[in-house]
Amino acid sequence: MSLLIRLRSEFIYLVSAIRILGRVSPIVKNRTRTFPDILDTLADRYADNVALLNDRTQLTYRQLQARANQYARWARSLGIGKGDTVALMMQNEPEYLAVWMGVIRVGGVCALVNTNLSGAGLAHCLNIVNARQILVGGDLVAKFESALPHIETPPRLWVAGGSHSDGDPIEAVLEQLPDGPLPDDEMPELTIDDPALYIYTSGTTGLPKAAVINHYRVQAIMAGFAAACHSGENDRIYVAQPLYHTAGGVLAPGITLMNGGSCFIREKFSTRQFWDDVCDYECTMFQYIGELCRYLLNAPTHPNETRHKIRLCNGNGLRPDIWTDFQERFRIPRVIEWYAATEGNVTIFNLDGTPGAVGRIPKWLEKRFMTKIIRFDVESEKVVRGADGFCIECKPDETGEAIGRILIDPKAPAQRFDGYADKSATEKKILREVFESGDAWFRTGDLLKKDALGYFYFIDRIGDTYRWKGENVSTSEVAETINVFPGVREANVYGVHVPGHDGRAGMAAIAADDDLDLPGLREHINAQLPPYARPLFVRIRKEMEVTTTFKQKKVDLRNDGFDPARISDDLYFNDPDTARFELINADLFGRIHSGAIRL
């Protein structure tokens, strides 16, 4: 990196840090000023500005405040007070934010429930937060009912946007309630330390956990990211991620709401609809997450893909192999990639647009944002400790687990870890005795590396990286190698067990065009990857399954292995003897499985 580029980067980070800290630092100085107070201020300042909208309706700041007041009175009439839980299970729409903004006004905690859940999984999410009331969209009532046999104490059902014999219609109640400010004597004494939301983890490694999001965190997320994106009244952000996740439901709306702008909410992401929406609704920003950018890049050319007014996009998961192509094809002036976790205390920004980096902490900020990368043994899935019993910090460009120092200090609220509703789950995310006796650090569960200039790069989720032939293999790095080959739309790489062999062998599920050149792909892989990292098995698919936040699903694929009896997709073995991808049938599978073929 040239001196001029380094100076430019330092200037960007200095200016941005001043702006971010200027917005976030005052939160701790007024501990009784919670998010509902912020909403009141915003409504006074930006009264008739559009705050939230979709393709059917919109709410100005005044209307959002008024609607939230009605939900606050509804919750209050049900006896909801400080610490009581109201669950919310609705599709993406402006009303969604009005609900939780109203519930937290009277001290309630709003549990944002995944709309894809049903049965025992949904029941688990309601049980762990002891929900007393639940507001469900009319189209989701059947899913709620499927969970009833598994719920310990069923919450009272309220239905939005429809009627149901076993639930009370919320609209009829709200119409009877005033929308003005609540009297002071009906308002609980709240501080920024009180919980506001429960937001659930994805549950990819077990049942979902309910992360505690307090009033400080709600404000800090919204204000911090608004400052990072330098938003203003004329900005409109496009959001198509689920509102029940932090990124879609708190972070993205907050970017514009905190500065008088607006947020366009689409119920679900659509590659065909995306650029039309962005142009029709004059959006100046959009939020991405996971593989969303890859889907846009893989889509056919759209007439509106360069006619937009987008000035920046922000998110988490824009991979290095498509970063430059994505930005150039769609003419995106600025990309702000970031790394964060709903419940964690590690948040970093890539503010200068360095392709591939998930963030940077300049030397002069390291004492304020205490994030380290420590050595981690992939095979045992344990941190590495030295002879003195303490963890070992990684050297520059060495891969390890990212951790954040936990401090219970009013002057350092960003270093808090409030954990989950389940205390045992909270303890599992804390690493103790790390660098000194008595210290505690939050475990991200992610493998990252940091270069000498302080840039962080995401490598893999712990559990996704596997060990083969005595070497660690990063699934993301292998996938990025495969993704750039012509005809490959998306690759999902993981390790599978092969009897008689230590570690896991590499396997790639590939969504590809019909004319994929398999011999050419094999040559490309051999030229780009060392022998131990080359996938032994390839599974060709029409489409790739992803989560609601566009993260690839690996567990089911990993469980399927390379058994053709379990898989209807075409399966291939990277045969070292024939130097070809050979189609796996029952006979070939049997010979690999029995050890007759040496790998």
XYZ file of N, CA, C and O in Angstrom, residues 1 6 9-10 13 348-350 352 354 357-364 366 371 373 396-397 448-457:
132
model
N 0.848 -1.193 0.000
C 0.000 0.000 0.000
C 0.878 1.235 0.000
O 1.770 1.382 0.840
N -2.295 5.060 2.209
C -2.342 4.881 3.664
C -2.790 6.153 4.356
O -3.582 6.122 5.299
N -6.480 6.523 3.876
C -7.212 5.601 4.750
C -7.254 6.123 6.181
O -8.303 6.112 6.830
N -6.094 6.602 6.684
C -6.048 7.119 8.050
C -6.991 8.305 8.207
O -7.663 8.459 9.232
N -10.639 7.074 8.343
C -10.947 6.457 9.633
C -10.989 7.492 10.748
O -11.814 7.388 11.667
N -16.527 -4.082 13.739
C -15.487 -3.403 12.977
C -16.038 -2.984 11.618
O -16.911 -3.645 11.063
N -15.520 -1.875 11.094
C -15.973 -1.318 9.822
C -14.830 -1.277 8.819
O -13.697 -0.939 9.171
N -15.152 -1.583 7.574
C -14.248 -1.297 6.462
C -14.753 -0.006 5.831
O -15.654 -0.016 5.001
N -12.867 2.407 4.212
C -12.163 2.960 3.061
C -12.310 2.111 1.807
O -11.688 2.389 0.782
N -11.445 -1.075 1.139
C -10.417 -2.042 0.784
C -11.082 -3.370 0.444
O -11.708 -3.988 1.311
N -11.700 -6.872 2.842
C -11.562 -6.691 4.291
C -12.933 -6.481 4.932
O -13.784 -5.807 4.365
N -13.135 -7.070 6.109
C -14.400 -6.888 6.819
C -14.333 -5.723 7.794
O -15.334 -5.352 8.400
N -13.147 -5.151 7.952
C -13.032 -4.013 8.849
C -11.587 -3.730 9.186
O -10.671 -4.454 8.782
N -11.399 -2.652 9.915
C -10.055 -2.264 10.343
C -10.152 -1.537 11.668
O -11.088 -0.746 11.891
N -9.213 -1.811 12.540
C -9.080 -1.036 13.777
C -7.695 -0.405 13.749
O -6.685 -1.095 13.928
N -7.611 0.892 13.484
C -6.302 1.550 13.485
C -5.640 1.430 14.858
O -6.311 1.256 15.883
N -4.331 1.543 14.879
C -3.576 1.402 16.129
C -4.105 2.324 17.214
O -4.199 1.956 18.387
N -4.493 3.535 16.818
C -4.914 4.517 17.803
C -6.314 4.248 18.353
O -6.783 4.961 19.251
N -7.163 0.837 19.095
C -7.123 -0.523 19.630
C -7.460 -0.596 21.119
O -8.028 -1.582 21.585
N -10.330 -5.866 20.443
C -10.570 -7.074 19.659
C -9.233 -7.732 19.365
O -8.287 -7.074 18.914
N -7.198 -11.564 17.935
C -7.299 -12.851 17.256
C -6.321 -13.795 17.938
O -5.131 -13.489 18.051
N 0.544 -11.153 12.646
C -0.113 -10.649 11.429
C -0.260 -11.736 10.369
O 0.654 -12.539 10.153
N -1.449 -11.795 9.768
C -1.791 -12.745 8.700
C -1.903 -14.192 9.185
O -1.999 -15.108 8.372
N -10.752 -15.405 11.816
C -10.348 -14.230 11.055
C -8.831 -14.138 11.054
O -8.153 -14.854 11.793
N -8.308 -13.270 10.227
C -6.898 -12.908 10.306
C -6.796 -11.398 10.183
O -7.697 -10.736 9.642
N -5.711 -10.847 10.703
C -5.491 -9.406 10.659
C -4.107 -9.146 10.083
O -3.131 -9.792 10.486
N -4.036 -8.213 9.137
C -2.725 -7.927 8.556
C -2.003 -6.857 9.359
O -2.516 -6.349 10.368
N -0.811 -6.510 8.921
C 0.031 -5.581 9.673
C -0.548 -4.176 9.731
O -0.186 -3.380 10.610
N -1.466 -3.837 8.809
C -2.071 -2.507 8.791
C -3.358 -2.437 9.603
O -4.001 -1.395 9.661
N -3.748 -3.569 10.195
C -4.941 -3.582 11.038
C -6.214 -3.976 10.332
O -7.297 -3.908 10.922
N -6.147 -4.411 9.057
C -7.330 -4.867 8.327
C -7.655 -6.309 8.725
O -6.769 -7.168 8.760
N -8.924 -6.558 8.993
C -9.390 -7.902 9.342
C -10.011 -8.563 8.116
O -10.705 -7.911 7.330
N -9.783 -9.865 7.989
C -10.344 -10.640 6.885
C -11.034 -11.879 7.444
O -10.453 -12.603 8.261
